[in-house]
Amino acid sequence: MKITAADVVVTSPNRNFVTLKITTDEGLTGLGDATLNGRELAVVSYLRDHVVPLLIGSDPHRIEDTWQFLYRSAYWRRGPVTMAAIGAVDMALWDIKGKVAGLPVYQLLGGASRSGLMAYGHASGASLPELFDSVREHQALGYRSIRVQTGVPGLNRIYGIASQSGPADAGAERYDHEPAQRGALPAEEDWDTRAYLRHIPTVFEAVRNEFGPELPLLHDGHHRMTPIQAAKLGKSLEPYDLFWLEDCTPAENQEALRLVRQHTTTPLAIGEIFNTVWDFQSLIKEQLIDYVRAASTHFGGITPLRKVMDYAAQYQVRSGFHGPTDISPVGLAAQMHVGLAIHNFGIQEYMQHGTKTNEVFRQSFTFEDGYLHPGDQPGLGVELDVDEAGKYPYETAYLPYNRLADGTVHDW
Ligand code: EZ4
Ligand code: CO
């Protein structure tokens, strides 16, 4: 079998997505997600100009070899643009292999280790009553684990707060805080870490009082704290028994996690912006984290995601793959197959795509009683409706960013 075509499809139903569609001489097609939120067109060029010409004529069955060839022959290794491009190729080849075998990808990875994937959703509110409504709404949707983000008194606009609670209007996203916002420039938000550190423990105390001790609760610090601030937050949240505290410090300084670990038993999750196995090497080996936040899309695909999880298994570190709406349905499906197959699955983030996105990407996964399952279609189980995709051309969009009260740019 040979690859005869590889097309890069850019579409913006509810938000921008970049999808690679590989076609073989036997008429089979495979899909891969190459969406890099806010920097989408860089990956489009990387694929169209530098990867697609190398794929034509090659054997789609050689997944490991193709991955190593694209990674090593570029000479310039790693980085989100390169790894999103390689990831899309890798997913598309697994999709094709599954279709040839007549099996869902999880079967090729060793078969199911569980009947479904526990998923968490994003509850948020500017105030406590709004947050409680949002938690109840997510419970009604079936979620059994919930991420909690709230407004902070004195700050106008911060990460993670949807401007509306309840289901979105027809065609819109439920989570309007997630999409990079369409427009020529990024939106500016404000930040004050001391105000945040004072407020957040009171929020978790109130949520525990309202919803009881059993509900697994998660929280995302979104890279904003110094090591000692993160240590303080982890310690102050211990009475509320978090499932995890995510991205408590910026990921570049990995030694920060040693200091955080010395002070708190709150479980730590990190790595949504990591793009290779090597970014996790010390953190896993030194047991500085509890959950791997990688996403198939930004991490080079299914092949390396499986490898990092096998490595993590030796240290009792589990998966918590990144699943925001900027991971396309193809990327989400890819990591569901990995999550179902590995032994050390932890939890899967699952935000729900908008209805227009679901018309562009026809999917076969299920979400029942809080558990995801990728379905049993051969391959990844996602098909792209190219005509629908063509209705929604790319629109410039950026993630927001942060400034402190004195105007200093802060981590977002
Ligand atoms: O801000 O995916 O845990 N989830 C997150 C996300 C990220 C977006 C960035 O594109 O941190 O909301
Ligand atoms: Co996050």
Short mmCIF file of C-alpha atoms and ligand atoms in Angstrom, two decimals:
data_model
loop_
_atom_site.label_atom_id
_atom_site.label_comp_id
_atom_site.label_asym_id
_atom_site.label_seq_id
_atom_site.Cartn_x
_atom_site.Cartn_y
_atom_site.Cartn_z
CA MET A 1 0.00 0.00 0.00
CA LYS A 2 1.18 3.53 -0.78
CA ILE A 3 0.22 7.02 0.27
CA THR A 4 -1.09 8.83 -2.82
CA ALA A 5 -2.31 12.11 -1.29
CA ALA A 6 -2.18 14.09 1.93
CA ASP A 7 -4.48 17.11 2.19
CA VAL A 8 -4.47 19.75 4.90
CA VAL A 9 -8.01 20.91 5.68
CA VAL A 10 -8.51 24.15 7.63
CA THR A 11 -11.99 24.79 8.95
CA SER A 12 -13.53 27.10 11.54
CA PRO A 13 -17.00 25.85 12.50
CA ASN A 14 -17.03 27.03 16.12
CA ARG A 15 -13.27 27.60 16.21
CA ASN A 16 -10.25 26.90 13.97
CA PHE A 17 -9.18 23.30 13.33
CA VAL A 18 -6.37 21.91 11.16
CA THR A 19 -6.85 18.34 9.94
CA LEU A 20 -4.55 16.15 7.86
CA LYS A 21 -6.27 13.65 5.56
CA ILE A 22 -4.03 10.92 4.15
CA THR A 23 -5.28 8.85 1.17
CA THR A 24 -3.83 5.52 -0.02
CA ASP A 25 -3.75 3.82 -3.42
CA GLU A 26 -6.30 1.35 -2.02
CA GLY A 27 -8.74 4.20 -1.45
CA LEU A 28 -8.47 4.21 2.35
CA THR A 29 -8.23 7.51 4.20
CA GLY A 30 -6.92 8.42 7.65
CA LEU A 31 -7.33 11.61 9.69
CA GLY A 32 -4.96 13.42 12.03
CA ASP A 33 -5.44 16.53 14.19
CA ALA A 34 -2.83 19.30 13.74
CA THR A 35 -4.60 22.14 15.57
CA LEU A 36 -2.26 24.50 17.46
CA ASN A 37 -4.58 27.02 19.08
CA GLY A 38 -3.79 30.61 18.01
CA ARG A 39 -0.85 29.57 15.78
CA GLU A 40 -2.74 27.27 13.39
CA LEU A 41 -1.32 28.45 10.06
CA ALA A 42 2.29 27.74 11.06
CA VAL A 43 1.41 24.02 11.25
CA VAL A 44 -0.51 24.21 7.96
CA SER A 45 2.65 25.48 6.25
CA TYR A 46 4.89 22.95 8.03
CA LEU A 47 2.67 20.15 6.76
CA ARG A 48 1.94 21.41 3.23
CA ASP A 49 5.40 22.75 2.45
CA HIS A 50 7.66 20.28 4.27
CA VAL A 51 5.86 17.05 5.25
CA VAL A 52 3.26 16.18 2.61
CA PRO A 53 5.86 15.99 -0.22
CA LEU A 54 7.85 13.45 1.87
CA LEU A 55 4.84 11.21 2.46
CA ILE A 56 3.70 10.66 -1.11
CA GLY A 57 4.67 7.16 -2.26
CA SER A 58 5.56 5.86 1.22
CA ASP A 59 4.03 2.84 3.00
CA PRO A 60 1.31 3.94 5.48
CA HIS A 61 1.81 0.77 7.53
CA ARG A 62 5.25 1.93 8.69
CA ILE A 63 4.04 4.12 11.57
CA GLU A 64 7.12 3.97 13.83
CA ASP A 65 9.51 4.40 10.90
CA THR A 66 7.56 7.37 9.52
CA TRP A 67 7.55 9.01 12.97
CA GLN A 68 11.32 8.54 13.41
CA PHE A 69 11.98 9.73 9.85
CA LEU A 70 9.96 12.95 10.28
CA TYR A 71 11.46 13.60 13.74
CA ARG A 72 15.10 12.87 12.97
CA SER A 73 15.38 13.99 9.36
CA ALA A 74 14.15 17.50 10.22
CA TYR A 75 17.32 17.93 12.34
CA TRP A 76 15.46 20.74 14.25
CA ARG A 77 13.75 18.70 16.93
CA ARG A 78 10.76 19.23 19.17
CA GLY A 79 8.62 22.35 19.48
CA PRO A 80 4.82 22.60 19.22
CA VAL A 81 4.67 23.29 15.47
CA THR A 82 6.88 20.34 14.52
CA MET A 83 5.25 17.96 16.98
CA ALA A 84 1.67 18.92 16.01
CA ALA A 85 2.56 18.22 12.37
CA ILE A 86 4.18 14.85 13.18
CA GLY A 87 1.27 14.04 15.50
CA ALA A 88 -1.26 14.52 12.71
CA VAL A 89 0.65 12.12 10.44
CA ASP A 90 0.93 9.55 13.23
CA MET A 91 -2.81 9.63 14.04
CA ALA A 92 -3.77 9.38 10.36
CA LEU A 93 -1.55 6.30 9.93
CA TRP A 94 -3.07 4.59 13.00
CA ASP A 95 -6.52 5.43 11.57
CA ILE A 96 -5.58 3.74 8.28
CA LYS A 97 -4.07 0.71 10.00
CA GLY A 98 -7.27 0.25 11.99
CA LYS A 99 -9.36 0.44 8.85
CA VAL A 100 -7.16 -2.15 7.12
CA ALA A 101 -7.47 -4.46 10.12
CA GLY A 102 -11.18 -3.76 10.54
CA LEU A 103 -10.50 -2.90 14.20
CA PRO A 104 -10.76 0.20 16.38
CA VAL A 105 -7.32 1.59 17.21
CA TYR A 106 -7.56 0.62 20.89
CA GLN A 107 -7.62 -3.03 19.82
CA LEU A 108 -4.30 -2.52 17.99
CA LEU A 109 -2.85 -1.01 21.19
CA GLY A 110 -3.57 -4.15 23.21
CA GLY A 111 -7.33 -4.01 23.68
CA ALA A 112 -9.49 -2.42 26.36
CA SER A 113 -8.21 -2.29 29.94
CA ARG A 114 -11.55 -0.88 31.18
CA SER A 115 -15.12 -0.41 30.03
CA GLY A 116 -15.02 3.38 29.84
CA LEU A 117 -12.97 6.49 30.58
CA MET A 118 -13.94 8.64 33.54
CA ALA A 119 -14.24 12.18 32.18
CA TYR A 120 -14.21 15.56 33.86
CA GLY A 121 -15.96 18.71 32.70
CA HIS A 122 -15.39 22.40 33.39
CA ALA A 123 -17.68 24.12 35.89
CA SER A 124 -17.13 27.83 36.36
CA GLY A 125 -18.79 30.95 37.68
CA ALA A 126 -17.91 34.54 38.42
CA SER A 127 -19.57 34.09 41.84
CA LEU A 128 -20.28 31.13 44.13
CA PRO A 129 -24.01 30.85 43.21
CA GLU A 130 -23.10 30.81 39.51
CA LEU A 131 -20.41 28.22 40.18
CA PHE A 132 -22.83 25.97 42.10
CA ASP A 133 -25.33 26.18 39.21
CA SER A 134 -22.59 25.23 36.79
CA VAL A 135 -21.50 22.24 38.95
CA ARG A 136 -25.14 21.05 39.07
CA GLU A 137 -25.50 21.49 35.35
CA HIS A 138 -22.41 19.34 34.76
CA GLN A 139 -23.72 16.68 37.13
CA ALA A 140 -26.98 16.68 35.14
CA LEU A 141 -24.94 16.15 31.96
CA GLY A 142 -23.55 13.02 33.59
CA TYR A 143 -20.12 14.22 34.73
CA ARG A 144 -18.84 12.45 37.83
CA SER A 145 -15.69 14.59 38.15
CA ILE A 146 -15.60 18.34 37.85
CA ARG A 147 -13.01 21.07 37.38
CA VAL A 148 -13.77 24.20 39.37
CA GLN A 149 -12.66 27.71 38.33
CA THR A 150 -14.09 30.96 39.73
CA GLY A 151 -13.77 34.68 39.50
CA VAL A 152 -11.48 36.41 42.03
CA PRO A 153 -12.74 39.53 43.83
CA GLY A 154 -11.08 42.64 42.38
CA LEU A 155 -10.22 41.03 39.03
CA ASN A 156 -12.44 41.71 36.03
CA ARG A 157 -11.59 38.99 33.62
CA ILE A 158 -9.52 35.86 34.24
CA TYR A 159 -8.86 32.42 32.77
CA GLY A 160 -11.45 29.68 32.85
CA ILE A 161 -14.74 31.47 33.48
CA ALA A 162 -17.48 30.99 30.90
CA SER A 163 -19.53 34.14 30.41
CA GLN A 164 -22.70 32.07 30.37
CA SER A 165 -23.69 29.01 32.34
CA GLY A 166 -26.05 26.49 30.86
CA PRO A 167 -26.12 25.05 27.35
CA ALA A 168 -24.95 27.34 24.60
CA ASP A 169 -27.25 28.65 21.87
CA ALA A 170 -27.68 26.41 18.86
CA GLY A 171 -24.42 26.21 16.98
CA ALA A 172 -22.31 27.87 19.67
CA GLU A 173 -19.77 26.40 22.07
CA ARG A 174 -20.91 25.57 25.59
CA TYR A 175 -17.56 26.87 26.85
CA ASP A 176 -17.04 30.34 25.44
CA HIS A 177 -13.97 30.87 27.61
CA GLU A 178 -12.08 28.20 25.71
CA PRO A 179 -11.91 29.28 22.07
CA ALA A 180 -9.16 31.61 21.12
CA GLN A 181 -11.15 34.77 20.50
CA ARG A 182 -11.66 35.82 16.92
CA GLY A 183 -10.11 39.18 16.18
CA ALA A 184 -6.89 40.81 15.02
CA LEU A 185 -5.35 41.11 18.51
CA PRO A 186 -5.41 39.00 21.69
CA ALA A 187 -7.81 40.06 24.47
CA GLU A 188 -6.16 41.39 27.64
CA GLU A 189 -7.09 39.93 31.03
CA ASP A 190 -5.97 40.97 34.51
CA TRP A 191 -4.19 39.06 37.26
CA ASP A 192 -3.16 39.26 40.94
CA THR A 193 -1.72 36.07 42.44
CA ARG A 194 -2.06 37.16 46.09
CA ALA A 195 -5.78 37.90 45.62
CA TYR A 196 -6.17 34.51 43.94
CA LEU A 197 -4.33 32.66 46.74
CA ARG A 198 -6.56 34.28 49.38
CA HIS A 199 -9.77 33.45 47.54
CA ILE A 200 -9.42 29.92 46.11
CA PRO A 201 -9.36 27.96 49.43
CA THR A 202 -12.64 29.66 50.42
CA VAL A 203 -14.16 28.52 47.11
CA PHE A 204 -13.20 24.88 47.64
CA GLU A 205 -14.44 24.99 51.23
CA ALA A 206 -17.83 26.25 49.97
CA VAL A 207 -17.97 23.66 47.17
CA ARG A 208 -17.19 20.81 49.60
CA ASN A 209 -19.85 22.10 52.02
CA GLU A 210 -22.41 22.21 49.20
CA PHE A 211 -21.57 19.01 47.31
CA GLY A 212 -20.04 16.75 49.95
CA PRO A 213 -16.77 14.87 50.23
CA GLU A 214 -17.09 12.36 47.38
CA LEU A 215 -17.23 14.40 44.17
CA PRO A 216 -13.74 14.44 42.57
CA LEU A 217 -12.74 18.10 42.14
CA LEU A 218 -9.96 19.48 39.96
CA HIS A 219 -8.43 22.93 39.57
CA ASP A 220 -6.14 24.56 36.98
CA GLY A 221 -3.58 27.12 38.20
CA HIS A 222 -2.68 27.87 34.55
CA HIS A 223 1.04 28.48 35.07
CA ARG A 224 0.65 31.61 37.22
CA MET A 225 2.36 30.88 40.53
CA THR A 226 5.95 30.96 41.72
CA PRO A 227 7.17 27.69 43.32
CA ILE A 228 6.58 28.91 46.87
CA GLN A 229 3.14 30.30 45.98
CA ALA A 230 2.20 26.97 44.42
CA ALA A 231 3.42 25.15 47.53
CA LYS A 232 1.23 27.42 49.65
CA LEU A 233 -1.85 26.83 47.49
CA GLY A 234 -1.36 23.05 47.44
CA LYS A 235 -1.08 23.07 51.23
CA SER A 236 -4.11 25.28 51.74
CA LEU A 237 -6.23 23.05 49.48
CA GLU A 238 -5.33 19.80 51.28
CA PRO A 239 -8.47 19.80 53.48
CA TYR A 240 -10.64 19.78 50.34
CA ASP A 241 -9.05 16.65 48.86
CA LEU A 242 -8.48 17.72 45.24
CA PHE A 243 -8.18 15.08 42.53
CA TRP A 244 -5.43 17.33 41.16
CA LEU A 245 -3.95 20.80 41.02
CA GLU A 246 -2.91 21.45 37.42
CA ASP A 247 -0.08 23.60 36.00
CA CYS A 248 0.64 25.19 39.36
CA THR A 249 3.86 26.76 38.02
CA PRO A 250 5.14 27.52 34.50
CA ALA A 251 6.43 24.30 32.99
CA GLU A 252 9.80 25.54 31.78
CA ASN A 253 11.33 25.50 35.26
CA GLN A 254 10.93 21.85 36.20
CA GLU A 255 12.93 22.17 39.42
CA ALA A 256 10.05 24.24 40.78
CA LEU A 257 8.09 21.03 41.22
CA ARG A 258 10.64 19.69 43.74
CA LEU A 259 9.93 22.61 46.00
CA VAL A 260 6.16 22.27 45.59
CA ARG A 261 6.36 18.54 46.38
CA GLN A 262 8.27 19.16 49.61
CA HIS A 263 5.31 21.10 50.97
CA THR A 264 2.11 19.47 49.82
CA THR A 265 0.34 16.16 49.23
CA THR A 266 -2.18 17.73 46.82
CA PRO A 267 -1.74 15.65 43.62
CA LEU A 268 -0.11 17.52 40.73
CA ALA A 269 -0.87 17.37 37.01
CA ILE A 270 1.30 19.01 34.40
CA GLY A 271 2.24 18.93 30.74
CA GLU A 272 -0.49 20.21 28.42
CA ILE A 273 2.08 22.41 26.68
CA PHE A 274 4.81 19.74 26.65
CA ASN A 275 5.51 18.22 23.27
CA THR A 276 7.85 15.27 23.75
CA VAL A 277 8.46 12.32 26.05
CA TRP A 278 11.70 14.01 27.16
CA ASP A 279 9.80 16.93 28.70
CA PHE A 280 8.36 14.42 31.19
CA GLN A 281 11.52 12.41 31.82
CA SER A 282 12.74 14.03 35.07
CA LEU A 283 9.27 14.85 36.38
CA ILE A 284 8.20 11.22 36.15
CA LYS A 285 11.48 9.68 37.28
CA GLU A 286 11.68 11.94 40.33
CA GLN A 287 7.97 11.37 40.98
CA LEU A 288 7.30 15.09 41.00
CA ILE A 289 3.93 14.74 39.26
CA ASP A 290 0.95 12.40 39.54
CA TYR A 291 -0.75 12.93 36.15
CA VAL A 292 0.54 13.34 32.59
CA ARG A 293 -1.41 16.13 30.86
CA ALA A 294 -0.07 15.54 27.33
CA ALA A 295 -2.43 15.60 24.34
CA SER A 296 -2.05 13.33 21.31
CA THR A 297 -2.21 16.42 19.08
CA HIS A 298 0.66 18.43 20.55
CA PHE A 299 2.79 15.49 21.58
CA GLY A 300 3.52 13.83 18.22
CA GLY A 301 0.49 11.53 18.12
CA ILE A 302 -0.52 8.16 19.48
CA THR A 303 2.93 6.54 19.25
CA PRO A 304 4.77 8.79 21.75
CA LEU A 305 1.70 9.13 23.99
CA ARG A 306 1.74 5.37 24.43
CA LYS A 307 5.48 5.47 25.13
CA VAL A 308 5.31 8.15 27.81
CA MET A 309 2.46 6.33 29.55
CA ASP A 310 4.39 3.05 29.60
CA TYR A 311 7.33 4.91 31.15
CA ALA A 312 5.01 6.64 33.64
CA ALA A 313 3.50 3.29 34.65
CA GLN A 314 6.79 2.30 36.28
CA TYR A 315 6.40 5.22 38.68
CA GLN A 316 2.64 4.92 39.33
CA VAL A 317 2.01 8.10 37.36
CA ARG A 318 -1.31 8.08 35.50
CA SER A 319 -2.84 9.77 32.47
CA GLY A 320 -4.91 12.95 32.46
CA PHE A 321 -4.79 13.83 28.78
CA HIS A 322 -5.54 17.42 27.75
CA GLY A 323 -9.01 17.56 26.18
CA PRO A 324 -10.13 21.17 25.67
CA THR A 325 -12.20 22.18 22.64
CA ASP A 326 -9.03 23.21 20.81
CA ILE A 327 -8.19 19.49 20.51
CA SER A 328 -10.32 18.48 17.51
CA PRO A 329 -12.66 15.48 17.61
CA VAL A 330 -9.89 13.56 15.79
CA GLY A 331 -7.30 14.32 18.47
CA LEU A 332 -9.80 13.57 21.22
CA ALA A 333 -10.63 10.21 19.64
CA ALA A 334 -6.92 9.36 19.34
CA GLN A 335 -6.32 9.84 23.05
CA MET A 336 -9.52 8.00 23.98
CA HIS A 337 -8.14 4.93 22.20
CA VAL A 338 -4.86 5.25 24.14
CA GLY A 339 -6.70 5.82 27.42
CA LEU A 340 -8.86 2.75 26.95
CA ALA A 341 -5.85 0.53 26.21
CA ILE A 342 -3.26 1.55 28.83
CA HIS A 343 -3.33 0.18 32.37
CA ASN A 344 -2.37 3.48 34.03
CA PHE A 345 -5.30 5.57 32.82
CA GLY A 346 -6.30 8.30 35.30
CA ILE A 347 -8.98 10.61 33.93
CA GLN A 348 -9.87 12.25 30.60
CA GLU A 349 -10.69 15.94 30.22
CA TYR A 350 -13.81 16.26 28.11
CA MET A 351 -15.29 19.56 27.10
CA GLN A 352 -18.02 19.34 24.53
CA HIS A 353 -17.56 20.62 21.00
CA GLY A 354 -20.18 22.91 19.46
CA THR A 355 -22.89 21.55 17.18
CA LYS A 356 -21.30 22.98 14.02
CA THR A 357 -18.03 21.22 14.88
CA ASN A 358 -19.96 17.98 15.34
CA GLU A 359 -21.45 18.39 11.85
CA VAL A 360 -18.00 18.82 10.30
CA PHE A 361 -16.53 15.86 12.22
CA ARG A 362 -18.83 12.82 12.34
CA GLN A 363 -17.92 10.89 15.46
CA SER A 364 -18.69 7.50 16.96
CA PHE A 365 -17.63 7.93 20.58
CA THR A 366 -20.16 7.75 23.41
CA PHE A 367 -20.44 9.66 26.70
CA GLU A 368 -22.70 7.86 29.15
CA ASP A 369 -22.97 8.20 32.94
CA GLY A 370 -19.75 10.20 33.00
CA TYR A 371 -17.73 7.67 31.00
CA LEU A 372 -16.34 8.10 27.49
CA HIS A 373 -15.81 5.25 25.02
CA PRO A 374 -14.25 5.74 21.56
CA GLY A 375 -16.64 3.28 19.89
CA ASP A 376 -15.90 0.24 17.76
CA GLN A 377 -15.64 1.67 14.25
CA PRO A 378 -12.45 0.55 12.46
CA GLY A 379 -9.67 3.13 12.95
CA LEU A 380 -10.22 6.24 15.07
CA GLY A 381 -13.97 6.39 14.39
CA VAL A 382 -14.09 9.97 13.07
CA GLU A 383 -14.93 11.06 9.52
CA LEU A 384 -14.49 14.56 8.10
CA ASP A 385 -17.31 16.02 6.02
CA VAL A 386 -15.21 18.05 3.59
CA ASP A 387 -18.23 19.92 2.18
CA GLU A 388 -19.33 21.00 5.67
CA ALA A 389 -15.72 21.93 6.51
CA GLY A 390 -15.58 24.11 3.38
CA LYS A 391 -18.42 26.27 4.68
CA TYR A 392 -16.24 27.69 7.45
CA PRO A 393 -13.02 29.40 6.32
CA TYR A 394 -10.19 30.17 8.76
CA GLU A 395 -10.62 33.22 10.96
CA THR A 396 -7.78 34.92 12.82
CA ALA A 397 -8.09 34.15 16.53
CA TYR A 398 -5.81 34.47 19.54
CA LEU A 399 -5.75 33.19 23.09
CA PRO A 400 -6.03 35.99 25.68
CA TYR A 401 -3.06 37.15 27.74
CA ASN A 402 -2.54 38.72 31.18
CA ARG A 403 -1.25 41.93 32.71
CA LEU A 404 -0.76 42.79 36.39
CA ALA A 405 -2.16 46.02 37.87
CA ASP A 406 1.06 47.89 37.03
CA GLY A 407 0.94 46.74 33.40
CA THR A 408 3.52 43.92 33.64
CA VAL A 409 2.82 40.95 31.33
CA HIS A 410 2.21 37.82 33.43
CA ASP A 411 1.91 34.12 32.54
CA TRP A 412 -1.56 33.31 31.17
O1 EZ4 B 1 -5.90 27.06 28.12
O2 EZ4 B 1 -6.35 24.54 25.66
O3 EZ4 B 1 -6.74 22.61 31.03
N1 EZ4 B 1 -7.02 23.22 30.07
C1 EZ4 B 1 -6.43 24.34 29.65
C2 EZ4 B 1 -6.94 24.93 28.38
C3 EZ4 B 1 -5.89 25.75 27.63
C4 EZ4 B 1 -6.24 25.83 26.16
C5 EZ4 B 1 -5.17 26.59 25.37
O4 EZ4 B 1 -5.36 26.45 24.01
O5 EZ4 B 1 -5.56 24.84 30.32
O6 EZ4 B 1 -8.03 25.73 28.73
CO CO B 2 -4.86 23.41 31.73
#
